[in-house]
Amino acid sequence: MSETRTGLGVDSHRLAAGRPLILGGVEFESEVGLDGHSDADVLTHAVIDALLGAAALGDIGSHFPDTDERWRGADSIDLLSKVAGMLIGGGFEVVNVDATVIIEQPKIGPRREEIVERIAGALGVEASRVNVKATTAEQIGAFGRGEGAGAVAVATLRTS
Ligand code: MG
């Protein structure tokens, strides 16, 4: 019997000088970038956790631990491709992914389509199944002061 399942992903990373700012596999021009063991692509990490959550396959840390040298500087879009493989192996099909990145600057809007294409490409689905949004924190709290950025994602899967 076909089943529909939903998962949630939440992530945050510090912004630091001398790091690239990569969101959804797209590099932005910025004096600060996201800090972490991998490329710290906060948006892709939230999407990965939403997908793993929907499939009841644990979380990003259990599959790609930050204590493992294999994942140092990892391209998170590659990790997303690996997760897509796990989903296919588990008999899941991606119905849709919706994600919001929370960052004061730069503006994400002009490159939104590029991000959607990157995520959809890694998942092997049509771009119409992926939606990406961005918001600022209205200068409130740590994200609002530009100390970091966050992302939230939901994913829906269907079993065949
Ligand atoms: Mg992360």
Short mmCIF file of N, CA and C and ligand atoms in Angstrom, two decimals:
data_model
loop_
_atom_site.label_atom_id
_atom_site.label_comp_id
_atom_site.label_asym_id
_atom_site.label_seq_id
_atom_site.Cartn_x
_atom_site.Cartn_y
_atom_site.Cartn_z
N MET A 1 0.85 -1.19 0.00
CA MET A 1 0.00 0.00 0.00
C MET A 1 0.89 1.25 0.00
N SER A 2 0.57 2.19 -0.86
CA SER A 2 1.33 3.43 -0.93
C SER A 2 1.08 4.28 0.32
N GLU A 3 2.15 4.92 0.77
CA GLU A 3 2.07 5.69 2.01
C GLU A 3 2.74 7.04 1.76
N THR A 4 2.22 8.10 2.39
CA THR A 4 2.83 9.42 2.30
C THR A 4 3.41 9.79 3.66
N ARG A 5 4.65 10.28 3.65
CA ARG A 5 5.33 10.58 4.93
C ARG A 5 5.99 11.95 4.85
N THR A 6 6.00 12.66 5.97
CA THR A 6 6.56 14.01 6.03
C THR A 6 7.68 14.07 7.05
N GLY A 7 8.71 14.85 6.75
CA GLY A 7 9.82 15.03 7.68
C GLY A 7 10.20 16.49 7.79
N LEU A 8 10.83 16.82 8.92
CA LEU A 8 11.23 18.20 9.22
C LEU A 8 12.75 18.27 9.40
N GLY A 9 13.35 19.32 8.90
CA GLY A 9 14.79 19.54 9.10
C GLY A 9 15.05 20.97 9.56
N VAL A 10 15.92 21.11 10.54
CA VAL A 10 16.30 22.43 11.06
C VAL A 10 17.82 22.45 11.21
N ASP A 11 18.46 23.54 10.81
CA ASP A 11 19.90 23.62 11.00
C ASP A 11 20.33 25.07 11.19
N SER A 12 21.48 25.26 11.79
CA SER A 12 22.07 26.60 11.87
C SER A 12 23.59 26.46 11.88
N HIS A 13 24.24 27.46 11.36
CA HIS A 13 25.71 27.52 11.36
C HIS A 13 26.16 28.95 11.61
N ARG A 14 27.34 29.08 12.22
CA ARG A 14 27.95 30.39 12.42
C ARG A 14 28.42 30.96 11.09
N LEU A 15 28.43 32.29 11.01
CA LEU A 15 29.06 32.98 9.89
C LEU A 15 30.44 33.44 10.35
N ALA A 16 31.45 33.18 9.54
CA ALA A 16 32.82 33.52 9.93
C ALA A 16 33.59 34.05 8.72
N ALA A 17 34.57 34.88 9.00
CA ALA A 17 35.41 35.42 7.93
C ALA A 17 36.25 34.30 7.32
N GLY A 18 36.54 34.42 6.04
CA GLY A 18 37.42 33.48 5.37
C GLY A 18 36.78 32.15 5.04
N ARG A 19 35.46 32.10 5.10
CA ARG A 19 34.74 30.88 4.73
C ARG A 19 33.85 31.19 3.52
N PRO A 20 33.64 30.21 2.63
CA PRO A 20 32.72 30.46 1.51
C PRO A 20 31.27 30.43 2.00
N LEU A 21 30.44 31.24 1.38
CA LEU A 21 29.01 31.22 1.71
C LEU A 21 28.29 30.40 0.64
N ILE A 22 27.94 29.18 1.01
CA ILE A 22 27.27 28.26 0.06
C ILE A 22 25.90 27.92 0.61
N LEU A 23 24.89 28.21 -0.19
CA LEU A 23 23.50 27.94 0.21
C LEU A 23 22.83 27.15 -0.90
N GLY A 24 22.36 25.97 -0.59
CA GLY A 24 21.72 25.14 -1.61
C GLY A 24 22.64 24.83 -2.77
N GLY A 25 23.93 24.69 -2.46
CA GLY A 25 24.90 24.32 -3.49
C GLY A 25 25.33 25.48 -4.38
N VAL A 26 24.92 26.70 -4.04
CA VAL A 26 25.27 27.88 -4.84
C VAL A 26 26.14 28.80 -3.98
N GLU A 27 27.30 29.19 -4.53
CA GLU A 27 28.20 30.06 -3.77
C GLU A 27 27.85 31.53 -3.99
N PHE A 28 27.75 32.25 -2.89
CA PHE A 28 27.42 33.68 -2.94
C PHE A 28 28.66 34.51 -2.66
N GLU A 29 28.66 35.70 -3.28
CA GLU A 29 29.70 36.70 -3.00
C GLU A 29 29.46 37.24 -1.59
N SER A 30 30.41 37.05 -0.68
CA SER A 30 30.20 37.50 0.69
C SER A 30 31.53 37.56 1.43
N GLU A 31 31.65 38.51 2.36
CA GLU A 31 32.89 38.60 3.15
C GLU A 31 32.94 37.55 4.23
N VAL A 32 31.78 37.02 4.60
CA VAL A 32 31.72 35.94 5.60
C VAL A 32 31.00 34.74 4.99
N GLY A 33 31.34 33.57 5.53
CA GLY A 33 30.70 32.35 5.05
C GLY A 33 30.34 31.47 6.22
N LEU A 34 29.67 30.38 5.91
CA LEU A 34 29.20 29.48 6.97
C LEU A 34 30.32 28.56 7.42
N ASP A 35 30.44 28.45 8.74
CA ASP A 35 31.54 27.69 9.34
C ASP A 35 31.05 26.31 9.78
N GLY A 36 31.85 25.30 9.53
CA GLY A 36 31.49 23.94 9.93
C GLY A 36 32.47 22.94 9.37
N HIS A 37 32.24 21.68 9.69
CA HIS A 37 33.14 20.60 9.28
C HIS A 37 33.08 20.37 7.77
N SER A 38 31.86 20.37 7.23
CA SER A 38 31.66 20.23 5.79
C SER A 38 31.69 21.64 5.19
N ASP A 39 31.06 21.84 4.04
CA ASP A 39 30.95 23.19 3.49
C ASP A 39 29.95 24.03 4.28
N ALA A 40 29.28 23.41 5.27
CA ALA A 40 28.35 24.11 6.19
C ALA A 40 27.16 24.72 5.46
N ASP A 41 26.76 24.09 4.38
CA ASP A 41 25.61 24.56 3.58
C ASP A 41 24.33 24.30 4.38
N VAL A 42 23.96 25.31 5.16
CA VAL A 42 22.88 25.17 6.14
C VAL A 42 21.55 24.77 5.49
N LEU A 43 21.31 25.31 4.30
CA LEU A 43 20.05 25.02 3.60
C LEU A 43 19.98 23.56 3.16
N THR A 44 21.07 23.08 2.56
CA THR A 44 21.10 21.68 2.12
C THR A 44 21.04 20.74 3.32
N HIS A 45 21.66 21.14 4.44
CA HIS A 45 21.60 20.29 5.64
C HIS A 45 20.17 20.15 6.15
N ALA A 46 19.42 21.25 6.15
CA ALA A 46 18.03 21.18 6.60
C ALA A 46 17.21 20.28 5.67
N VAL A 47 17.46 20.39 4.37
CA VAL A 47 16.75 19.55 3.39
C VAL A 47 17.08 18.07 3.63
N ILE A 48 18.36 17.77 3.86
CA ILE A 48 18.79 16.39 4.13
C ILE A 48 18.06 15.85 5.36
N ASP A 49 18.01 16.64 6.43
CA ASP A 49 17.35 16.16 7.65
C ASP A 49 15.85 15.98 7.45
N ALA A 50 15.23 16.82 6.66
CA ALA A 50 13.80 16.67 6.38
C ALA A 50 13.56 15.35 5.63
N LEU A 51 14.41 15.05 4.65
CA LEU A 51 14.26 13.82 3.87
C LEU A 51 14.51 12.58 4.73
N LEU A 52 15.59 12.64 5.53
CA LEU A 52 15.90 11.50 6.41
C LEU A 52 14.79 11.31 7.43
N GLY A 53 14.23 12.43 7.90
CA GLY A 53 13.14 12.36 8.87
C GLY A 53 11.91 11.69 8.28
N ALA A 54 11.57 12.08 7.06
CA ALA A 54 10.39 11.50 6.41
C ALA A 54 10.56 9.99 6.20
N ALA A 55 11.79 9.57 5.95
CA ALA A 55 12.07 8.15 5.71
C ALA A 55 12.38 7.38 6.99
N ALA A 56 12.38 8.09 8.13
CA ALA A 56 12.77 7.49 9.42
C ALA A 56 14.15 6.84 9.33
N LEU A 57 15.08 7.61 8.73
CA LEU A 57 16.45 7.12 8.55
C LEU A 57 17.45 7.90 9.42
N GLY A 58 16.97 8.43 10.54
CA GLY A 58 17.89 9.12 11.44
C GLY A 58 18.13 10.56 11.02
N ASP A 59 19.38 11.03 11.20
CA ASP A 59 19.69 12.42 10.86
C ASP A 59 21.05 12.53 10.18
N ILE A 60 21.36 13.72 9.73
CA ILE A 60 22.58 13.96 8.96
C ILE A 60 23.83 13.55 9.74
N GLY A 61 23.80 13.82 11.07
CA GLY A 61 24.96 13.51 11.90
C GLY A 61 25.22 12.02 12.03
N SER A 62 24.17 11.22 11.93
CA SER A 62 24.35 9.76 12.06
C SER A 62 24.93 9.17 10.77
N HIS A 63 24.66 9.81 9.63
CA HIS A 63 25.19 9.29 8.36
C HIS A 63 26.53 9.91 7.97
N PHE A 64 26.70 11.21 8.31
CA PHE A 64 27.92 11.93 7.92
C PHE A 64 28.49 12.64 9.15
N PRO A 65 29.00 11.90 10.14
CA PRO A 65 29.43 12.51 11.40
C PRO A 65 30.59 13.50 11.20
N ASP A 66 30.55 14.58 12.00
CA ASP A 66 31.59 15.62 11.86
C ASP A 66 32.90 15.21 12.52
N THR A 67 32.93 13.97 13.06
CA THR A 67 34.18 13.42 13.59
C THR A 67 34.90 12.60 12.52
N ASP A 68 34.25 12.45 11.36
CA ASP A 68 34.79 11.61 10.29
C ASP A 68 35.51 12.49 9.27
N GLU A 69 36.81 12.23 9.08
CA GLU A 69 37.62 13.05 8.17
C GLU A 69 37.12 12.98 6.72
N ARG A 70 36.38 11.91 6.40
CA ARG A 70 35.84 11.79 5.04
C ARG A 70 34.95 12.97 4.67
N TRP A 71 34.29 13.55 5.68
CA TRP A 71 33.30 14.61 5.40
C TRP A 71 33.86 16.01 5.62
N ARG A 72 35.19 16.11 5.92
CA ARG A 72 35.78 17.45 6.07
C ARG A 72 35.71 18.18 4.73
N GLY A 73 35.12 19.37 4.78
CA GLY A 73 35.01 20.17 3.55
C GLY A 73 34.07 19.58 2.53
N ALA A 74 33.25 18.60 2.96
CA ALA A 74 32.37 17.91 2.01
C ALA A 74 31.42 18.88 1.32
N ASP A 75 31.16 18.61 0.04
CA ASP A 75 30.15 19.33 -0.74
C ASP A 75 28.79 18.76 -0.32
N SER A 76 27.99 19.57 0.34
CA SER A 76 26.73 19.06 0.89
C SER A 76 25.76 18.59 -0.19
N ILE A 77 25.92 19.11 -1.40
CA ILE A 77 25.08 18.62 -2.50
C ILE A 77 25.42 17.15 -2.81
N ASP A 78 26.69 16.79 -2.64
CA ASP A 78 27.08 15.37 -2.79
C ASP A 78 26.43 14.53 -1.69
N LEU A 79 26.39 15.07 -0.48
CA LEU A 79 25.74 14.35 0.63
C LEU A 79 24.25 14.18 0.32
N LEU A 80 23.64 15.21 -0.24
CA LEU A 80 22.22 15.14 -0.61
C LEU A 80 22.00 14.05 -1.67
N SER A 81 22.92 13.96 -2.62
CA SER A 81 22.84 12.89 -3.64
C SER A 81 22.91 11.51 -3.00
N LYS A 82 23.79 11.39 -2.00
CA LYS A 82 23.89 10.10 -1.28
C LYS A 82 22.58 9.79 -0.58
N VAL A 83 21.97 10.80 0.02
CA VAL A 83 20.68 10.60 0.70
C VAL A 83 19.61 10.20 -0.32
N ALA A 84 19.64 10.83 -1.49
CA ALA A 84 18.68 10.48 -2.55
C ALA A 84 18.81 8.99 -2.90
N GLY A 85 20.05 8.50 -2.93
CA GLY A 85 20.29 7.08 -3.19
C GLY A 85 19.70 6.20 -2.10
N MET A 86 19.83 6.65 -0.84
CA MET A 86 19.24 5.89 0.28
C MET A 86 17.72 5.85 0.15
N LEU A 87 17.13 6.95 -0.27
CA LEU A 87 15.67 7.01 -0.39
C LEU A 87 15.20 6.05 -1.48
N ILE A 88 15.90 6.07 -2.61
CA ILE A 88 15.53 5.16 -3.70
C ILE A 88 15.66 3.71 -3.23
N GLY A 89 16.76 3.44 -2.51
CA GLY A 89 16.99 2.10 -1.96
C GLY A 89 15.90 1.67 -1.00
N GLY A 90 15.31 2.65 -0.30
CA GLY A 90 14.24 2.36 0.65
C GLY A 90 12.86 2.34 0.02
N GLY A 91 12.80 2.54 -1.29
CA GLY A 91 11.52 2.50 -1.99
C GLY A 91 10.72 3.80 -1.88
N PHE A 92 11.44 4.92 -1.61
CA PHE A 92 10.76 6.21 -1.47
C PHE A 92 10.92 7.06 -2.72
N GLU A 93 9.88 7.84 -2.97
CA GLU A 93 9.90 8.82 -4.06
C GLU A 93 9.65 10.19 -3.43
N VAL A 94 10.39 11.21 -3.87
CA VAL A 94 10.21 12.56 -3.31
C VAL A 94 8.97 13.20 -3.93
N VAL A 95 8.01 13.55 -3.08
CA VAL A 95 6.83 14.27 -3.55
C VAL A 95 7.17 15.76 -3.67
N ASN A 96 7.66 16.34 -2.58
CA ASN A 96 8.11 17.73 -2.64
C ASN A 96 9.00 18.08 -1.44
N VAL A 97 9.76 19.13 -1.64
CA VAL A 97 10.61 19.70 -0.60
C VAL A 97 10.33 21.19 -0.56
N ASP A 98 10.17 21.73 0.64
CA ASP A 98 10.01 23.18 0.80
C ASP A 98 10.98 23.62 1.88
N ALA A 99 11.72 24.67 1.63
CA ALA A 99 12.74 25.10 2.60
C ALA A 99 12.80 26.62 2.68
N THR A 100 13.17 27.10 3.86
CA THR A 100 13.38 28.54 4.07
C THR A 100 14.75 28.74 4.71
N VAL A 101 15.54 29.62 4.13
CA VAL A 101 16.82 29.99 4.73
C VAL A 101 16.62 31.32 5.45
N ILE A 102 17.22 31.44 6.63
CA ILE A 102 17.10 32.67 7.43
C ILE A 102 18.48 33.30 7.50
N ILE A 103 18.64 34.43 6.80
CA ILE A 103 19.96 35.08 6.74
C ILE A 103 19.74 36.57 6.48
N GLU A 104 20.52 37.41 7.13
CA GLU A 104 20.34 38.86 6.97
C GLU A 104 20.76 39.33 5.57
N GLN A 105 21.89 38.84 5.11
CA GLN A 105 22.37 39.19 3.78
C GLN A 105 23.33 38.11 3.30
N PRO A 106 23.53 37.96 2.02
CA PRO A 106 22.97 38.74 0.91
C PRO A 106 21.54 38.31 0.60
N LYS A 107 20.94 38.98 -0.36
CA LYS A 107 19.62 38.60 -0.85
C LYS A 107 19.73 37.29 -1.63
N ILE A 108 18.85 36.36 -1.33
CA ILE A 108 18.89 35.05 -1.96
C ILE A 108 18.04 35.03 -3.25
N GLY A 109 17.01 35.86 -3.25
CA GLY A 109 16.01 35.87 -4.33
C GLY A 109 16.57 35.78 -5.75
N PRO A 110 17.55 36.63 -6.10
CA PRO A 110 18.05 36.61 -7.47
C PRO A 110 18.63 35.26 -7.91
N ARG A 111 19.02 34.40 -6.94
CA ARG A 111 19.65 33.13 -7.30
C ARG A 111 18.81 31.92 -6.86
N ARG A 112 17.56 32.20 -6.54
CA ARG A 112 16.65 31.17 -6.04
C ARG A 112 16.49 30.00 -7.02
N GLU A 113 16.33 30.36 -8.32
CA GLU A 113 16.13 29.30 -9.33
C GLU A 113 17.34 28.39 -9.43
N GLU A 114 18.54 28.98 -9.34
CA GLU A 114 19.78 28.20 -9.38
C GLU A 114 19.82 27.20 -8.22
N ILE A 115 19.43 27.67 -7.04
CA ILE A 115 19.42 26.81 -5.84
C ILE A 115 18.43 25.67 -6.03
N VAL A 116 17.24 26.02 -6.53
CA VAL A 116 16.21 24.99 -6.76
C VAL A 116 16.74 23.93 -7.73
N GLU A 117 17.41 24.38 -8.80
CA GLU A 117 17.95 23.44 -9.79
C GLU A 117 19.01 22.52 -9.17
N ARG A 118 19.84 23.08 -8.31
CA ARG A 118 20.89 22.28 -7.67
C ARG A 118 20.29 21.20 -6.77
N ILE A 119 19.32 21.59 -5.95
CA ILE A 119 18.71 20.64 -5.02
C ILE A 119 17.91 19.59 -5.79
N ALA A 120 17.11 20.04 -6.74
CA ALA A 120 16.31 19.10 -7.53
C ALA A 120 17.22 18.16 -8.31
N GLY A 121 18.32 18.69 -8.84
CA GLY A 121 19.27 17.87 -9.60
C GLY A 121 19.87 16.78 -8.74
N ALA A 122 20.26 17.14 -7.52
CA ALA A 122 20.85 16.15 -6.60
C ALA A 122 19.85 15.08 -6.24
N LEU A 123 18.58 15.46 -6.19
CA LEU A 123 17.52 14.51 -5.81
C LEU A 123 17.01 13.73 -7.02
N GLY A 124 17.36 14.20 -8.22
CA GLY A 124 16.88 13.54 -9.44
C GLY A 124 15.38 13.72 -9.65
N VAL A 125 14.89 14.90 -9.24
CA VAL A 125 13.46 15.20 -9.44
C VAL A 125 13.32 16.50 -10.23
N GLU A 126 12.11 16.74 -10.74
CA GLU A 126 11.83 17.98 -11.47
C GLU A 126 11.89 19.16 -10.50
N ALA A 127 12.31 20.30 -11.04
CA ALA A 127 12.44 21.51 -10.21
C ALA A 127 11.11 21.90 -9.57
N SER A 128 10.00 21.52 -10.20
CA SER A 128 8.68 21.89 -9.66
C SER A 128 8.38 21.18 -8.33
N ARG A 129 9.20 20.21 -7.97
CA ARG A 129 9.01 19.52 -6.69
C ARG A 129 9.79 20.17 -5.54
N VAL A 130 10.55 21.20 -5.87
CA VAL A 130 11.41 21.85 -4.86
C VAL A 130 11.07 23.34 -4.78
N ASN A 131 10.90 23.84 -3.58
CA ASN A 131 10.68 25.27 -3.38
C ASN A 131 11.67 25.79 -2.34
N VAL A 132 12.25 26.94 -2.61
CA VAL A 132 13.19 27.56 -1.68
C VAL A 132 12.77 29.00 -1.44
N LYS A 133 12.74 29.38 -0.18
CA LYS A 133 12.39 30.73 0.21
C LYS A 133 13.50 31.28 1.11
N ALA A 134 13.49 32.60 1.28
CA ALA A 134 14.46 33.20 2.19
C ALA A 134 13.79 34.31 2.98
N THR A 135 14.25 34.48 4.18
CA THR A 135 13.76 35.58 5.01
C THR A 135 14.93 36.10 5.83
N THR A 136 14.82 37.33 6.30
CA THR A 136 15.80 37.84 7.25
C THR A 136 15.23 37.63 8.65
N ALA A 137 16.06 37.87 9.65
CA ALA A 137 15.60 37.77 11.03
C ALA A 137 15.21 39.15 11.55
N GLU A 138 15.04 40.11 10.62
CA GLU A 138 14.62 41.47 11.01
C GLU A 138 15.53 42.06 12.09
N GLN A 139 16.82 41.76 11.99
CA GLN A 139 17.85 42.28 12.91
C GLN A 139 17.65 41.84 14.36
N ILE A 140 16.87 40.77 14.55
CA ILE A 140 16.60 40.27 15.90
C ILE A 140 17.52 39.06 16.19
N GLY A 141 18.12 39.05 17.36
CA GLY A 141 18.87 37.87 17.81
C GLY A 141 20.16 37.63 17.04
N ALA A 142 20.72 36.44 17.21
CA ALA A 142 22.01 36.10 16.63
C ALA A 142 21.99 36.14 15.10
N PHE A 143 20.94 35.60 14.50
CA PHE A 143 20.86 35.64 13.03
C PHE A 143 20.72 37.09 12.56
N GLY A 144 19.93 37.85 13.32
CA GLY A 144 19.70 39.25 12.97
C GLY A 144 20.97 40.09 13.06
N ARG A 145 21.88 39.69 13.93
CA ARG A 145 23.17 40.40 14.04
C ARG A 145 24.19 39.86 13.05
N GLY A 146 23.78 38.88 12.26
CA GLY A 146 24.68 38.32 11.26
C GLY A 146 25.71 37.37 11.83
N GLU A 147 25.48 36.85 13.03
CA GLU A 147 26.43 35.91 13.65
C GLU A 147 26.30 34.51 13.05
N GLY A 148 25.18 34.27 12.41
CA GLY A 148 24.97 32.95 11.81
C GLY A 148 23.77 32.98 10.89
N ALA A 149 23.45 31.82 10.36
CA ALA A 149 22.29 31.68 9.49
C ALA A 149 21.61 30.36 9.82
N GLY A 150 20.35 30.29 9.53
CA GLY A 150 19.59 29.08 9.81
C GLY A 150 18.77 28.65 8.61
N ALA A 151 18.21 27.46 8.70
CA ALA A 151 17.32 26.98 7.64
C ALA A 151 16.36 25.95 8.24
N VAL A 152 15.17 25.93 7.68
CA VAL A 152 14.13 24.98 8.06
C VAL A 152 13.60 24.38 6.77
N ALA A 153 13.33 23.08 6.80
CA ALA A 153 12.81 22.42 5.60
C ALA A 153 11.79 21.35 5.96
N VAL A 154 10.85 21.15 5.09
CA VAL A 154 9.95 20.00 5.19
C VAL A 154 10.04 19.22 3.88
N ALA A 155 9.90 17.91 4.00
CA ALA A 155 9.92 17.06 2.82
C ALA A 155 8.79 16.04 2.93
N THR A 156 8.18 15.76 1.81
CA THR A 156 7.16 14.72 1.76
C THR A 156 7.61 13.63 0.78
N LEU A 157 7.51 12.40 1.24
CA LEU A 157 7.91 11.23 0.43
C LEU A 157 6.69 10.34 0.22
N ARG A 158 6.77 9.56 -0.83
CA ARG A 158 5.72 8.57 -1.12
C ARG A 158 6.40 7.22 -1.29
N THR A 159 5.79 6.19 -0.71
CA THR A 159 6.31 4.84 -0.96
C THR A 159 5.59 4.28 -2.16
N SER A 160 6.29 3.46 -2.91
CA SER A 160 5.65 2.92 -4.13
C SER A 160 4.93 1.61 -3.78
MG MG B 1 24.67 21.62 9.47
#
